[in-house]
PDB file of C-alpha atoms in Angstrom:
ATOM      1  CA  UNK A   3     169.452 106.653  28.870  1.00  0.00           C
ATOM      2  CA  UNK A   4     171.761 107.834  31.277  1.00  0.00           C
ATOM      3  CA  UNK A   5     174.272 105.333  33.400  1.00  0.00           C
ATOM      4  CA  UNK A   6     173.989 104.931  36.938  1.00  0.00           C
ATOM      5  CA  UNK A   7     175.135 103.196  39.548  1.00  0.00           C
ATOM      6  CA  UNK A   8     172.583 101.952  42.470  1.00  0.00           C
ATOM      7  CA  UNK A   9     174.252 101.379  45.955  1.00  0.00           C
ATOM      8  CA  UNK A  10     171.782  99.072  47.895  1.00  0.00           C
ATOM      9  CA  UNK A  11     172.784  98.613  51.442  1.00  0.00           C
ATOM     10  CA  UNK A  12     170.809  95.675  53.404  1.00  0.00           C
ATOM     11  CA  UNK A  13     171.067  95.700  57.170  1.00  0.00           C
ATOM     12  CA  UNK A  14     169.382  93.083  59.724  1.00  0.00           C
ATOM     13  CA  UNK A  15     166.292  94.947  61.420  1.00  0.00           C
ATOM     14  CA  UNK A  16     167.582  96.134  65.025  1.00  0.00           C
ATOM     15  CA  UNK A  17     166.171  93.270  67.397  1.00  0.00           C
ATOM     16  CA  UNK A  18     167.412  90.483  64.939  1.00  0.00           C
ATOM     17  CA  UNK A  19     170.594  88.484  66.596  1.00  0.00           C
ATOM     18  CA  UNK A  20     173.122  88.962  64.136  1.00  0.00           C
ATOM     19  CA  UNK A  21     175.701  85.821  65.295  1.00  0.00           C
ATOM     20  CA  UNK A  22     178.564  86.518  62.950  1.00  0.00           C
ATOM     21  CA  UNK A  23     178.760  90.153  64.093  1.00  0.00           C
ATOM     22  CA  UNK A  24     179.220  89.351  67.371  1.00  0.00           C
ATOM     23  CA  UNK A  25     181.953  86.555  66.640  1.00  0.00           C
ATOM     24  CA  UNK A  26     183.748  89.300  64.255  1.00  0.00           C
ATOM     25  CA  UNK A  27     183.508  91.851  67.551  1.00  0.00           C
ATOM     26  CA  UNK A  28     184.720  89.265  69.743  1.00  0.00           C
ATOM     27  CA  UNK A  29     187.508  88.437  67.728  1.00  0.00           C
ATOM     28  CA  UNK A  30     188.185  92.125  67.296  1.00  0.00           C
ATOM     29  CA  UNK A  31     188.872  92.496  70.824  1.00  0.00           C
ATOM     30  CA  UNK A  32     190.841  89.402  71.478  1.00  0.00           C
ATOM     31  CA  UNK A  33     193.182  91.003  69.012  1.00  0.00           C
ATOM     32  CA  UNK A  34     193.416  94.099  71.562  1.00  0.00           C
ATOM     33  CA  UNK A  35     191.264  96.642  69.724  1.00  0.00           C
ATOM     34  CA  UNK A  36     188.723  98.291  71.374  1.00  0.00           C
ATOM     35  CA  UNK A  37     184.931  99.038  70.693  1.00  0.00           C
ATOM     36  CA  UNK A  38     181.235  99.726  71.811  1.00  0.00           C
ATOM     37  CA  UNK A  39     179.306  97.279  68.892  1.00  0.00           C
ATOM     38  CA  UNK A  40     180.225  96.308  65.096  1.00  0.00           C
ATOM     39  CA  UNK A  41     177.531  95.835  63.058  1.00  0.00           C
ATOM     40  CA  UNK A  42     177.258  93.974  59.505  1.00  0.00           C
ATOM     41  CA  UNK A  43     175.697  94.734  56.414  1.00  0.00           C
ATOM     42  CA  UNK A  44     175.558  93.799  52.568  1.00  0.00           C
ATOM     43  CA  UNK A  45     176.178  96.100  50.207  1.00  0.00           C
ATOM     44  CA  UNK A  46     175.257  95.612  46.083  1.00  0.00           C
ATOM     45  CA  UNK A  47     176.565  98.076  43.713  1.00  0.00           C
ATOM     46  CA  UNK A  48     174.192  97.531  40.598  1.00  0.00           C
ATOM     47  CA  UNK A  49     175.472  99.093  37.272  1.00  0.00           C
ATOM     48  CA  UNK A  50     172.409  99.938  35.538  1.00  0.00           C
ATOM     49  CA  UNK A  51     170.985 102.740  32.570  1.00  0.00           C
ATOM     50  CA  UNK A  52     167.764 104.341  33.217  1.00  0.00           C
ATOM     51  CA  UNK A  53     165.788 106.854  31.581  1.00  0.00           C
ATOM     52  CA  UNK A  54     166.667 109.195  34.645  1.00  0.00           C
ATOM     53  CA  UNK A  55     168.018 108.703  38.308  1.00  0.00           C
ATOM     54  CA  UNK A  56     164.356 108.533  39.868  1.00  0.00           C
ATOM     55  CA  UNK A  57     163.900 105.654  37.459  1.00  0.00           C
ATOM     56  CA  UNK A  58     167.234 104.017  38.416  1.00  0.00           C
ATOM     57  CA  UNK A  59     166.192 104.267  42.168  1.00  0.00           C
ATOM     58  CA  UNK A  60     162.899 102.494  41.696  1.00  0.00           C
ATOM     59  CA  UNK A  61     164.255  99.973  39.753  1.00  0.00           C
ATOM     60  CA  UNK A  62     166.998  99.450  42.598  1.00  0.00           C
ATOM     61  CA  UNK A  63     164.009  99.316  45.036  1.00  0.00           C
ATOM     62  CA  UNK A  64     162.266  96.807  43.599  1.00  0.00           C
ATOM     63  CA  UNK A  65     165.258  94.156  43.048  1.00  0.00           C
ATOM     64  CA  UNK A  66     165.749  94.577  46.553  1.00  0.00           C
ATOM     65  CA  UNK A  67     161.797  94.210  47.376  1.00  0.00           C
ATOM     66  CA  UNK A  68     162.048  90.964  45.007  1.00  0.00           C
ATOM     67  CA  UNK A  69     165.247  89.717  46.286  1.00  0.00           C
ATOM     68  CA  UNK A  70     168.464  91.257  47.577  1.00  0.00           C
ATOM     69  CA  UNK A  71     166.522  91.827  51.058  1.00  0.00           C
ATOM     70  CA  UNK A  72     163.883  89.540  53.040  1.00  0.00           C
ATOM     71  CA  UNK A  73     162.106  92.197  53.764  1.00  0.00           C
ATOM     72  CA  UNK A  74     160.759  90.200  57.392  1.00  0.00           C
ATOM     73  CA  UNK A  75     164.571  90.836  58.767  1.00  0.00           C
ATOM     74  CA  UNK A  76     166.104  93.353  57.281  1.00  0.00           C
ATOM     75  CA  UNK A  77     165.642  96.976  56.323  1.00  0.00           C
ATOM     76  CA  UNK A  78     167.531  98.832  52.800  1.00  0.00           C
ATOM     77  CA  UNK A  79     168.558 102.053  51.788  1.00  0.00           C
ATOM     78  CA  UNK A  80     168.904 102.939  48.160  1.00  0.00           C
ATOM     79  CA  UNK A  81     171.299 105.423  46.702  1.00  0.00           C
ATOM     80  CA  UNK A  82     171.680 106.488  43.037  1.00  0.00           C
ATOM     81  CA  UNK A  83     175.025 108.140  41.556  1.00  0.00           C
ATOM     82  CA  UNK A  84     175.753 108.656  37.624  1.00  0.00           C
ATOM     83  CA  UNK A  85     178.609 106.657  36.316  1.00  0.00           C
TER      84      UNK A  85
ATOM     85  CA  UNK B  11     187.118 110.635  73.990  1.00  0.00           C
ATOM     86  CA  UNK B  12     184.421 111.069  71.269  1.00  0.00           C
ATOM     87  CA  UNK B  13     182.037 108.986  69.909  1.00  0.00           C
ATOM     88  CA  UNK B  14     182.615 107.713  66.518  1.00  0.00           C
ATOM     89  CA  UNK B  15     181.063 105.216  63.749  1.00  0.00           C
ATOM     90  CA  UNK B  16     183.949 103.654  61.383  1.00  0.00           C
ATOM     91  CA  UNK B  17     182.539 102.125  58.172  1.00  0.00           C
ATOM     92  CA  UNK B  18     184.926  99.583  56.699  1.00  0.00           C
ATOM     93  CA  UNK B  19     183.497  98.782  53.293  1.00  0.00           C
ATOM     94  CA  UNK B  20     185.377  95.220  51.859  1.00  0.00           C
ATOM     95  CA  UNK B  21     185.087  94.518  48.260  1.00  0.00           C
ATOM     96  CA  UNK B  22     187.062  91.852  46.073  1.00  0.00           C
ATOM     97  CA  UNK B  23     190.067  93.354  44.096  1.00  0.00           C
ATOM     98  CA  UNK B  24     189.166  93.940  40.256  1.00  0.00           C
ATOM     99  CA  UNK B  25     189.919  90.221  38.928  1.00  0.00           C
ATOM    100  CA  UNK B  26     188.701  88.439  41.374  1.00  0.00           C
ATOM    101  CA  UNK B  27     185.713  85.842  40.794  1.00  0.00           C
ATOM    102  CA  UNK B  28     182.977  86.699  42.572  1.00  0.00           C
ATOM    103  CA  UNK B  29     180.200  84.001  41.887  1.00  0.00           C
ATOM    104  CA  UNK B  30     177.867  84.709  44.537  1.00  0.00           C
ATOM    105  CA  UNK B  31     177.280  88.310  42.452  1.00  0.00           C
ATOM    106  CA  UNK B  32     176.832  86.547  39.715  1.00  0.00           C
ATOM    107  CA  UNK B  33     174.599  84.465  40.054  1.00  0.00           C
ATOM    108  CA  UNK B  34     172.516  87.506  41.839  1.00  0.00           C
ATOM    109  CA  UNK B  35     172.585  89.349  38.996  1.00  0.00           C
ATOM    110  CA  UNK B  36     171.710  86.268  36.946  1.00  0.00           C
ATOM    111  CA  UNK B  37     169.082  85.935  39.507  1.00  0.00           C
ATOM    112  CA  UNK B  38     167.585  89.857  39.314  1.00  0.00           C
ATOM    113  CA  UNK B  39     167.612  89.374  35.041  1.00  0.00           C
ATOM    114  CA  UNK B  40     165.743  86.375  35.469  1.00  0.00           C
ATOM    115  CA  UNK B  41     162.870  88.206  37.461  1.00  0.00           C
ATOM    116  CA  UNK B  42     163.274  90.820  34.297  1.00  0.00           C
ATOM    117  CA  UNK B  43     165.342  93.219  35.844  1.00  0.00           C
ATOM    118  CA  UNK B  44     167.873  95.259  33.477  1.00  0.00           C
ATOM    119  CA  UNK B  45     171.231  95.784  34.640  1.00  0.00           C
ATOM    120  CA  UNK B  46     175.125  96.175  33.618  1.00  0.00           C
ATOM    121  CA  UNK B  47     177.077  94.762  36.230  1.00  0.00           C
ATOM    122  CA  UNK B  48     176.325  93.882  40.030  1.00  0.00           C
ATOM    123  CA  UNK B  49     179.392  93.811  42.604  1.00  0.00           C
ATOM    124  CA  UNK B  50     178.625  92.607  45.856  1.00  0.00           C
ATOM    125  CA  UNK B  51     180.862  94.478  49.052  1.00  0.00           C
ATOM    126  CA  UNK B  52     181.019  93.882  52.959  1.00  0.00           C
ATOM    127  CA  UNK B  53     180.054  96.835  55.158  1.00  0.00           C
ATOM    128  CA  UNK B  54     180.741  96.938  58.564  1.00  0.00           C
ATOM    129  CA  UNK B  55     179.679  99.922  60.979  1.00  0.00           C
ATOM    130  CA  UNK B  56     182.043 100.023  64.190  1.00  0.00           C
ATOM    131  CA  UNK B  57     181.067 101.956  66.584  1.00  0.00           C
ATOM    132  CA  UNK B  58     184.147 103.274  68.665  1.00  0.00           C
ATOM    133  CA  UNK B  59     185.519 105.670  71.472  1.00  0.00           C
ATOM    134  CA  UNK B  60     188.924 107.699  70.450  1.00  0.00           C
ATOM    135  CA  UNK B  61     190.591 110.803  70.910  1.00  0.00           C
ATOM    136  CA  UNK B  62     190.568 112.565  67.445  1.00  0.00           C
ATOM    137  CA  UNK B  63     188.756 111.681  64.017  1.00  0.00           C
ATOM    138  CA  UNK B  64     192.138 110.412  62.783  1.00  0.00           C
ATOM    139  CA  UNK B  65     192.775 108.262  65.509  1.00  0.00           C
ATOM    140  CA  UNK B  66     189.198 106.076  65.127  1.00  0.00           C
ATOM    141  CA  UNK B  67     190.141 105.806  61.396  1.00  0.00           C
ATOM    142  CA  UNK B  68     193.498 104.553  62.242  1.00  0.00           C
ATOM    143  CA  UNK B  69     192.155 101.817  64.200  1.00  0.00           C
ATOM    144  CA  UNK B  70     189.302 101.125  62.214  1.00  0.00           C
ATOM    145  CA  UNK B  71     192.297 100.812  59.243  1.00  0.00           C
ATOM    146  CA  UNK B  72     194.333  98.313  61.396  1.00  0.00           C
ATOM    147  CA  UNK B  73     191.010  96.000  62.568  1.00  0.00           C
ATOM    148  CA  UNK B  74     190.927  95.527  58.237  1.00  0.00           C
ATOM    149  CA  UNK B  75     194.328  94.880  58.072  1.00  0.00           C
ATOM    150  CA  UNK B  76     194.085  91.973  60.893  1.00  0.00           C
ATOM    151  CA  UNK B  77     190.920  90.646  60.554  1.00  0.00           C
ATOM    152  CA  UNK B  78     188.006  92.503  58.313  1.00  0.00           C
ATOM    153  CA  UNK B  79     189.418  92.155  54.690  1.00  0.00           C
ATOM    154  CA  UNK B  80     191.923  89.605  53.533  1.00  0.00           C
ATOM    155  CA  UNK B  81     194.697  91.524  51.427  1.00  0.00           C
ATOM    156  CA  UNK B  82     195.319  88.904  49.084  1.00  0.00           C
ATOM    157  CA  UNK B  83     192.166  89.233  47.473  1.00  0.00           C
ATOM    158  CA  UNK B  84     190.270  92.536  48.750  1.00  0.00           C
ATOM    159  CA  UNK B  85     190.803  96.179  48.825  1.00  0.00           C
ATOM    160  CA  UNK B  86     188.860  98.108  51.564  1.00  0.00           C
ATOM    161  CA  UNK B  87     187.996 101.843  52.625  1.00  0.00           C
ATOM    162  CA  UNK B  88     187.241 103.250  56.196  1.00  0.00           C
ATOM    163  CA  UNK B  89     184.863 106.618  56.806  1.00  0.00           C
ATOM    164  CA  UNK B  90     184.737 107.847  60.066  1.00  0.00           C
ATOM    165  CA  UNK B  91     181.913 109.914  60.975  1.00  0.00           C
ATOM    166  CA  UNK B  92     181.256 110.806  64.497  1.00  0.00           C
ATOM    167  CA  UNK B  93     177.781 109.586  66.444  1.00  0.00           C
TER     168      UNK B  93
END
């Protein structure tokens, strides 16, 4: 078993309002900085060991099938590193 | 003036509580997952006009200082990449 380290990064589907954003971009500019669009995104950095780093990325895809993302709003990427 | 995307990636200094994490990864072992540890981060993608590479990463840098991360109780990183 080798130790990885699974970076799973959930993003709203494009289409799907994403309020906060827009209040963070807002706020952003009242401050004086300037910018085209700021978009947010969760990002879970699972610790994990796994027979081998094709095993640690379908493990990270499936806890993010069964829960880290609703899959009806929001798309995920899945990246593996060793630890 | 090119195009760039900032990412500002916000994540609780080491030693800070983090219960939402937790209870995720409480949450993934329940539905049998194996895993270590689970950290939990903010990404945010900023899309942004500037004059040089450096100079998007500078602002991106300052928008965290202001407003993205609080430095009391997160550390942060910005990667510029142009678009």
């Amino acid at each position: 078993m080798t130790a990885y380290t699974a970076v799973v990064t959930v993003r709203l589907k494009r289409g799907v309002l994403d309020p906060e954003a827009e209040t963070t971009a807002r706020a952003l500019e009242r401050l004086g900085f300037e910018l085209e669009e700021l978009r947010a995104a969760d990002r879970f950095e699972v610790d994990l060991d796994a027979a081998s780093e094709d095993a640690a990325a379908e493990r990270a895809d499936a806890m993010a099938e069964r829960l880290l993302a609703n899959p009806t709003i929001h798309d995920y990427t899945v990246e593996v590193e060793s630890r």
